[in-house]
Amino acid sequence: MRNKFLLVLLVLALGVLVGCDSAEKTPVSFMVFGDSAELAAYEALVTEFENQHPAIEVALQHIPDQGDYRRRLAAAFSSGEPPDIMLLNYRRFGTFADQGGLEPLSDYMAASEVIAESDFFPITIDSFKWQGDLWCIPQNISSLVVYYNRDLFDAANIPYPSSNWSWDAFLDAARALTQDTDGDGVVDQYGVGIEPNLFRLAPFIWQNGGRLVDNESNPTQLTLDEPVSLDALQWFVDLQVVEGVVPDAAAESAETSQSRFLNGTLGMIFNSRRGVPTYRTIDSFTWDVAPLPFSRRPAGILHSDGYCMAAATENKDAAWTFIEFANSAEGQSIVAPSGRTVPSLRSVAESPLFLDPAQPPANSRVFIDSIPSLGRVPIMSTWIAIEETAGNEIERAFYGQISAEEAARTAISRTQTYFDQNSLQP
Amino acid sequence: MHSRLSYKAQLRIFLLPYVVGSLILVIIPALATVGVAFTEYNAIQPPQWAGLANFVKLFNSPLARISLRSTVIFLLVAIPLRMTGALLLALLLQSRRRFFTFHRAAVYLPTIIPEVAYAIIWLWIFNPLYGPLNWFLGLFGVNDIAWLTDPATAQAAIIFMSLFTIGEGFIVMLVGLQNIPLAYYESAEVDGATNWQAFWRITFPLILPWILLLSFRDLIIAMQGTFTPAFVMTYGGPNYATTYAPLLIYELAFDFFDFGMAAAALIVIYLVLVMLIAGVLNIVSGWGDNA
Amino acid sequence: MRNIRIGTHHAVAIAITVLFLLPLFWAAGTSLRTVGAPPPNTVTWWPRDAQWGNYGFIFELVPMARYLRNSLLVVALAVPITLLTASLAGFAMSQLSNKAQRRLLIFSVLLLMIPGASVWLFRFQILSWLGLLDTIWALVAPAFAASSPLFVLLYYWNFRRVPQETFEAARLDGASAVMSWRRIALPLARGTTIGVVILTFVLYWSDFVSPVLYIFDTAWYTLPVGLQILKQFDATNWPLLMAGAVIMTVPVIVLFIVLQRFFLSDFSVANLFDRG
């Protein structure tokens, strides 16, 4: 009886171990994060690539959650077996590049007959450059925009956002959209949803003529306490504390802004292009995108992920072939219809594949028009820690627990240690 | 095989998977982690010797101080409550009357519900606008407690939900109570002692060693048990109120990629636990001297 | 008077039971509410138009069926292996000299205190050396080391309560250790075995760290990851989240109900904690 059991175990074990495909293909592993819609897009990409390059086999590794993704990357790097190709955000690649974990891609790019740096929007290329080398090939150039529920605008009898609307026009719309629809004294339709963090706040500071850090290329501290920056922070915080057009802490945790928007009880939500696949599942109302409202000058913030190659990769040429394909016009054209990305290649971004007005959002051009005014955060090894630490203070101010000045002050003092620890030299 | 190996040799072989397996899967990785505390390590480059730098960084970090304080407060409040709860429930439900098996099972059940699922369920219960808890409190005129969204109540909420997963302590207390000879109570009854007196004179002194033993184990269990709720429900917020040590260690490692500092934090929190245990033992041995 | 006291006792016990089961009941009720409908201001105990379709919907939204199958496979492997390794180790421990017993006891207690987080980084490395990464064995591996020292200790305490003469006599009759373990020890440890079955099942069933760390092929993901994906889809879509939580919880409850008769009826397993 027991012997039989062991036998079964053994057979199962062998089955799993031997079960792998042993064809003579060059294996390349490719790790991505994101929701199911994104996964579907990458699966389509890999399938088409393998059709065209039968000698290379791409093993797609998908981690749904970004936190899990980092945990897995850390474990994989530490064991010396990182994935051959991985998707990294431009705020995060620096740590990996600095420590010799990544393969510089400048030479591959220069030698490529398929893609060239000049095919891409310059800011995305710049955001993956460090110490003169290009480290990852940007797949997208997303930016923060306002998604709005057209039906709610109609119902409130207010005009849709214009392409150059001011903070005041935005606030007027937000006030009109914030309603207690059933008259029970509790607001059940809010005007705006926005996450209170440094990354969301940054473009408003830039619009006001302010800056996030004292020196873009060699930052030594946050500068949230400078008058124009503080002014932007105060405006941002007042949306919730004074105006009440954003759900408060309790309302947000009861039902997130994302959920409210999907359910048609939130007028406008700030998000990057990332929201599109989810919003496309909406069938109860029509929605569109508008650029960020601005005060003195338009400014947005870059969201970009790049295909990076691990330095430890054995099959570098095969890995590059895939990266090249994924970021060629053909490759980006496969991913573009998923709606998830704003293509980083100018030719694809300007093509009907991306701009197709039949697929919501009708006004996808907003993403492209905002590109010239995009800003980005500095490249630092400790940037994420700075963002999270400052974000905690911004959140407290946003929910009325401390004043904007105190938030700025505490954020600056608490993040100082991470500026001192930054190991990335420009 | 049976005939050739001596009885003792066979026993050793029985132990092999457990001992060797634990060595490979737990002890060696854990020791490597301890080693990393004295290095600078971000998982990409090999660790660089850094001496005590990580500990210095830790003591200078406001976040680490806040986290240590939340953790200690959690332990000092939650463990006595968990122990009291387990004892009270054991006293109430030890009866052999009908249906009491069912009642005992109900009390044990929450302990074995998958942590992630349980955290998500409590997230709903604590929902400040629509959650059943605030609805229930509303019946008594208590309105709109923010629970997880207010630093002042978030800690209380996490402690509150931890009081429902005391199954292990509950069972151990049941056994402890069962071990007290009935004769003690009979003679107390003859002396005319009330139930209350009997509890303090007989039950409590005899169950106390069990409570102590459980408290030590609970220090570890309750502390590690904070990870999933903090991770799933609040991610340490609001304003770090629920950034308990395990979550801090996780953040240092996997958000900030500072594995050296994470390992140092792990060592420090264990030293704190040892100190807590030593403190309790000290108090208890003091009682012994007076008695 | 006595009747009143007994009545009160029953009433209090019922109140406690209700209190401890309420969270689960609320979860089940909420899982049947209409998705996207505004939550009501009062608590509905059980929605009138129960949306059983919510359960079907999450199976469409994420490959829940595959995750369920994987989770079942993991426990189907891990539970028997754990029973084998833990009972063997516990038996051996109880038969060795006092000195060896004490050493193993200390070893086990120290092992019990090692936090899970401290092994995440380097276990990956070791599993990779062993060639187990990205196989279901990466999830099952701890079972070969008895899953938890607690299980070994449970068996150890159980076997120590058996009079040593029993084993001594068998040994003089020429019984091997394997025979003593199988013929004498295991039949005397039925309660412990049931306890270990439940606890091991829960341990592997709830594990949400290992699959994301050690599994690359999404086809091998397990239920806790599925719940994570569901939460990512919409973090406050309560009906769907509760449905996911219920799917994860029901098998544990079923197993518990089937086995609890042995588990709690006479505190039989609980007796094992008694080392006296």
mmCIF file of C-alpha atoms in Angstrom, chain C residues 1 9 11 44 64 80 122 133 135 153 160 165 168 231 250 252 254 256 276:
data_model
loop_
_atom_site.group_PDB
_atom_site.id
_atom_site.type_symbol
_atom_site.label_atom_id
_atom_site.label_comp_id
_atom_site.label_asym_id
_atom_site.label_seq_id
_atom_site.Cartn_x
_atom_site.Cartn_y
_atom_site.Cartn_z
ATOM 1 C CA MET C 1 -33.109 27.732 39.505
ATOM 2 C CA HIS C 9 -25.380 28.744 29.783
ATOM 3 C CA ALA C 11 -27.910 31.012 25.548
ATOM 4 C CA THR C 44 -29.361 42.928 4.246
ATOM 5 C CA MET C 64 -10.391 30.232 -11.174
ATOM 6 C CA PRO C 80 0.068 12.759 2.711
ATOM 7 C CA PHE C 122 17.355 32.454 -0.238
ATOM 8 C CA LEU C 133 11.685 26.200 -9.383
ATOM 9 C CA THR C 135 7.350 23.100 -10.717
ATOM 10 C CA LEU C 153 5.912 17.899 18.071
ATOM 11 C CA ARG C 160 5.408 9.804 24.340
ATOM 12 C CA GLU C 165 7.038 -1.001 27.241
ATOM 13 C CA GLU C 168 9.991 -2.402 23.878
ATOM 14 C CA LYS C 231 -8.795 42.291 -5.909
ATOM 15 C CA VAL C 250 -15.678 26.536 1.799
ATOM 16 C CA VAL C 252 -11.656 24.309 4.624
ATOM 17 C CA VAL C 254 -16.170 21.199 4.691
ATOM 18 C CA PHE C 256 -13.344 20.750 9.218
ATOM 19 C CA GLY C 276 2.520 15.873 31.688
#
